[in-house]
Amino acid sequence: MSYKLVVGLGNPGSEYAETRHNMGFMLLEKFLNGHRPERWEKVHICNSYCYVGSFAGTKLILQLPQTFMNNSGTAVAKLMRQEKIEPSEVIVAYDDMDLEPGRLRIRRNGASGGHHGIDSIIAELGGNGNFTRLRLGIGHGRETIDHVLSKFSESEKATVDATLATGCKALEMLLRCGVAKAMNEYNSWSYQTPDEVTDKAKETEKDQ
């Protein structure tokens, strides 16, 4: 079954832009900008900004709920009912503290892992967690709320950019090839600095 809806989770408002909790928003915005944004129709429906277009010959909706993170499920479930979309036809992209920065993970379904946005979606779907997740690592901070609502530092920019770029490739593979192939390709990915790449190349040369 093909995917019909991709949801990016985050908080609305300029004060939350570029914060760790908005990685889902950031991913969808980058994905859209890389796929001829002028061909997507922007609409404000179901308490969300939605971009309606097509990908790989299939109609696709990109949804950015404007309900704040903890109530994301209200907007997502409303849109799913309106468009007659099943949970198995949905991908949700969001930040994950259980993954280190520079990592991402694709998962078929399951529990929320403590993420309040995912909690809200599952609750609004009557306990149905049968949707695909694209989790983007942000790591842990001393205080959870302060950490997720903080902006990335300049030193983290390269890691964030690489994670979003790879996340877009993972999303493309999910849409084109399905969850099994995308998991196999990207669940082991981790960002490496230029120095780490150089050191690894040197180690490989020594082993040969």
Coordinates of C-alpha atoms in Angstrom, one line a residue:
M1 CA 0.0 0.0 0.0
S2 CA 1.4 3.4 -1.0
Y3 CA 1.8 6.3 1.4
K4 CA -0.7 9.2 1.0
L5 CA 0.3 11.5 3.9
V6 CA 3.6 12.7 5.4
V7 CA 3.3 14.5 8.7
G8 CA 6.1 16.7 10.1
L9 CA 5.8 17.4 13.8
G10 CA 6.7 20.7 15.5
N11 CA 5.4 23.9 17.2
P12 CA 4.0 26.8 15.2
G13 CA 5.4 30.4 15.6
S14 CA 8.6 32.1 14.8
E15 CA 9.9 31.6 18.4
Y16 CA 10.0 27.9 17.9
A17 CA 11.5 27.9 14.4
E18 CA 14.8 26.0 14.1
T19 CA 14.4 24.4 17.6
R20 CA 15.2 20.8 18.2
H21 CA 11.5 19.9 18.7
N22 CA 10.8 21.2 15.2
M23 CA 13.0 18.7 13.3
G24 CA 9.8 17.3 11.7
F25 CA 8.8 20.7 10.3
M26 CA 12.4 21.3 9.1
L27 CA 12.6 18.0 7.3
L28 CA 9.3 18.5 5.4
E29 CA 10.3 22.1 4.5
K30 CA 13.6 20.8 3.1
F31 CA 11.9 18.0 1.2
L32 CA 9.4 20.4 -0.3
N33 CA 12.1 22.8 -1.4
G34 CA 13.9 20.0 -3.2
H35 CA 10.9 18.9 -5.1
R36 CA 9.6 21.9 -7.1
P37 CA 7.6 23.6 -4.4
E38 CA 5.8 25.7 -7.0
R39 CA 4.0 22.6 -8.1
W40 CA 2.5 21.9 -4.6
E41 CA -0.7 23.6 -3.6
K42 CA -0.5 25.2 -0.1
V43 CA -3.8 25.1 1.8
H44 CA -4.8 25.8 5.4
I45 CA -7.1 22.9 6.5
C46 CA -7.6 20.8 9.6
N47 CA -5.6 23.1 11.8
S48 CA -2.6 22.6 9.6
Y49 CA -0.6 24.0 6.7
C50 CA -0.8 21.3 4.0
Y51 CA 1.0 21.0 0.7
V52 CA -0.9 18.9 -1.8
G53 CA 0.9 17.5 -4.8
S54 CA 2.3 14.3 -6.2
F55 CA 5.4 12.2 -5.8
A56 CA 6.4 9.2 -8.0
G57 CA 3.0 9.6 -9.8
T58 CA 0.9 9.4 -6.6
K59 CA -1.1 12.1 -4.8
L60 CA 0.7 13.1 -1.6
I61 CA -0.1 15.5 1.2
L62 CA 2.6 17.0 3.4
Q63 CA 1.1 18.2 6.7
L64 CA 2.5 20.6 9.3
P65 CA 0.0 20.7 12.2
Q66 CA -0.4 24.1 13.8
T67 CA -1.9 22.8 17.1
F68 CA 1.3 22.7 19.1
M69 CA 3.2 19.4 19.6
N70 CA 1.1 17.9 22.4
N71 CA -2.1 18.2 20.4
S72 CA -0.7 17.1 17.0
G73 CA -3.1 14.2 16.9
T74 CA -6.1 16.4 16.7
A75 CA -5.0 17.8 13.3
V76 CA -3.6 14.6 12.0
A77 CA -6.7 12.5 12.7
K78 CA -9.0 15.2 11.4
L79 CA -7.1 15.3 8.0
M80 CA -7.0 11.5 7.9
R81 CA -10.8 11.3 8.3
Q82 CA -11.4 14.0 5.8
E83 CA -9.1 12.4 3.1
K84 CA -10.0 8.8 4.1
I85 CA -6.4 7.9 4.8
E86 CA -5.5 4.8 6.8
P87 CA -2.8 4.8 9.5
S88 CA -0.7 2.4 7.3
E89 CA -0.7 5.1 4.6
V90 CA 1.0 7.7 6.9
I91 CA 4.6 8.6 7.7
V92 CA 5.3 10.8 10.7
A93 CA 8.7 12.6 10.9
Y94 CA 9.8 13.9 14.3
D95 CA 12.7 14.6 16.7
D96 CA 13.9 11.8 19.0
M97 CA 15.9 12.3 22.2
D98 CA 16.8 8.6 22.3
L99 CA 18.9 9.0 19.2
E100 CA 22.1 10.9 19.2
P101 CA 22.4 13.9 16.9
G102 CA 23.5 12.7 13.4
R103 CA 21.4 9.5 13.6
L104 CA 18.0 8.6 12.2
R105 CA 15.8 5.6 12.5
I106 CA 12.8 4.3 10.5
R107 CA 10.2 2.2 12.3
R108 CA 7.1 0.5 11.0
N109 CA 4.9 1.1 14.0
G110 CA 4.8 0.7 17.8
A111 CA 4.5 2.8 20.9
S112 CA 5.4 6.5 21.3
G113 CA 8.7 6.1 23.1
G114 CA 7.5 9.0 25.3
H115 CA 7.2 11.5 22.5
H116 CA 4.1 13.6 23.3
G117 CA 3.3 14.4 19.6
I118 CA 3.2 10.7 18.9
D119 CA 1.2 10.0 22.1
S120 CA -1.4 12.5 20.8
I121 CA -1.6 10.9 17.3
I122 CA -2.0 7.4 18.7
A123 CA -4.7 8.6 21.2
E124 CA -6.7 10.4 18.5
L125 CA -6.5 7.2 16.3
G126 CA -8.0 5.2 19.1
G127 CA -4.8 3.6 20.2
N128 CA -3.8 2.6 16.6
G129 CA 0.0 3.2 16.2
N130 CA 0.2 1.4 12.8
F131 CA 1.9 4.3 11.0
T132 CA 5.5 4.6 9.9
R133 CA 7.9 6.8 11.8
L134 CA 11.0 8.7 10.6
R135 CA 12.9 9.6 13.8
L136 CA 15.6 12.3 13.7
G137 CA 18.1 12.3 16.6
I138 CA 18.5 15.3 18.8
G139 CA 20.1 13.6 21.9
H140 CA 19.4 14.3 25.6
G141 CA 19.9 17.5 27.6
R142 CA 19.9 18.1 31.3
E143 CA 16.4 19.4 31.3
T144 CA 14.0 17.8 28.7
I145 CA 11.8 20.9 28.1
D146 CA 14.7 23.3 27.8
H147 CA 16.6 20.9 25.6
V148 CA 13.8 20.3 23.0
L149 CA 12.8 23.9 22.8
S150 CA 16.4 25.2 22.4
K151 CA 17.9 26.2 19.1
F152 CA 20.9 24.4 17.6
S153 CA 24.3 25.9 18.2
E154 CA 26.6 27.0 15.4
S155 CA 28.8 24.0 16.1
E156 CA 25.8 21.7 15.5
K157 CA 24.9 23.1 12.2
A158 CA 26.8 20.6 10.0
T159 CA 25.3 17.7 11.9
V160 CA 21.8 19.1 11.6
D161 CA 22.2 19.8 7.9
A162 CA 23.5 16.3 7.2
T163 CA 20.7 14.7 9.2
L164 CA 18.0 16.7 7.3
A165 CA 19.6 16.0 3.9
T166 CA 19.9 12.2 4.7
G167 CA 16.4 12.3 6.2
C168 CA 15.0 13.6 2.9
K169 CA 16.7 10.8 1.0
A170 CA 15.3 8.3 3.5
L171 CA 11.8 9.8 3.0
E172 CA 12.2 9.5 -0.8
M173 CA 13.1 5.9 -0.5
L174 CA 10.1 5.3 1.9
L175 CA 7.8 6.8 -0.7
R176 CA 9.3 5.0 -3.7
C177 CA 10.4 1.6 -2.3
G178 CA 8.6 1.1 1.0
V179 CA 9.6 0.7 4.6
A180 CA 11.7 -2.5 4.5
K181 CA 14.2 -1.2 1.9
A182 CA 14.4 2.3 3.6
M183 CA 15.1 0.7 7.0
N184 CA 17.8 -1.5 5.6
E185 CA 19.5 1.5 3.9
Y186 CA 19.3 4.2 6.5
N187 CA 18.8 2.8 10.0
S188 CA 22.6 2.2 10.3
W189 CA 23.5 5.7 9.0
S190 CA 25.4 8.2 11.2
Y191 CA 26.9 11.5 10.4
Q192 CA 30.7 11.7 10.3
T193 CA 32.7 14.8 10.4
P194 CA 35.3 15.4 7.6
D195 CA 38.1 14.5 10.0
E196 CA 36.3 11.2 10.9
V197 CA 35.9 10.4 7.2
T198 CA 39.6 11.1 6.6
D199 CA 40.7 9.0 9.6
K200 CA 38.4 6.1 8.4
A201 CA 39.9 6.2 4.9
K202 CA 43.4 6.1 6.4
E203 CA 42.5 3.1 8.5
T204 CA 41.0 1.3 5.5
E205 CA 44.3 1.9 3.5
K206 CA 46.3 0.4 6.4
D207 CA 44.2 -2.7 6.4
Q208 CA 44.6 -3.3 2.6

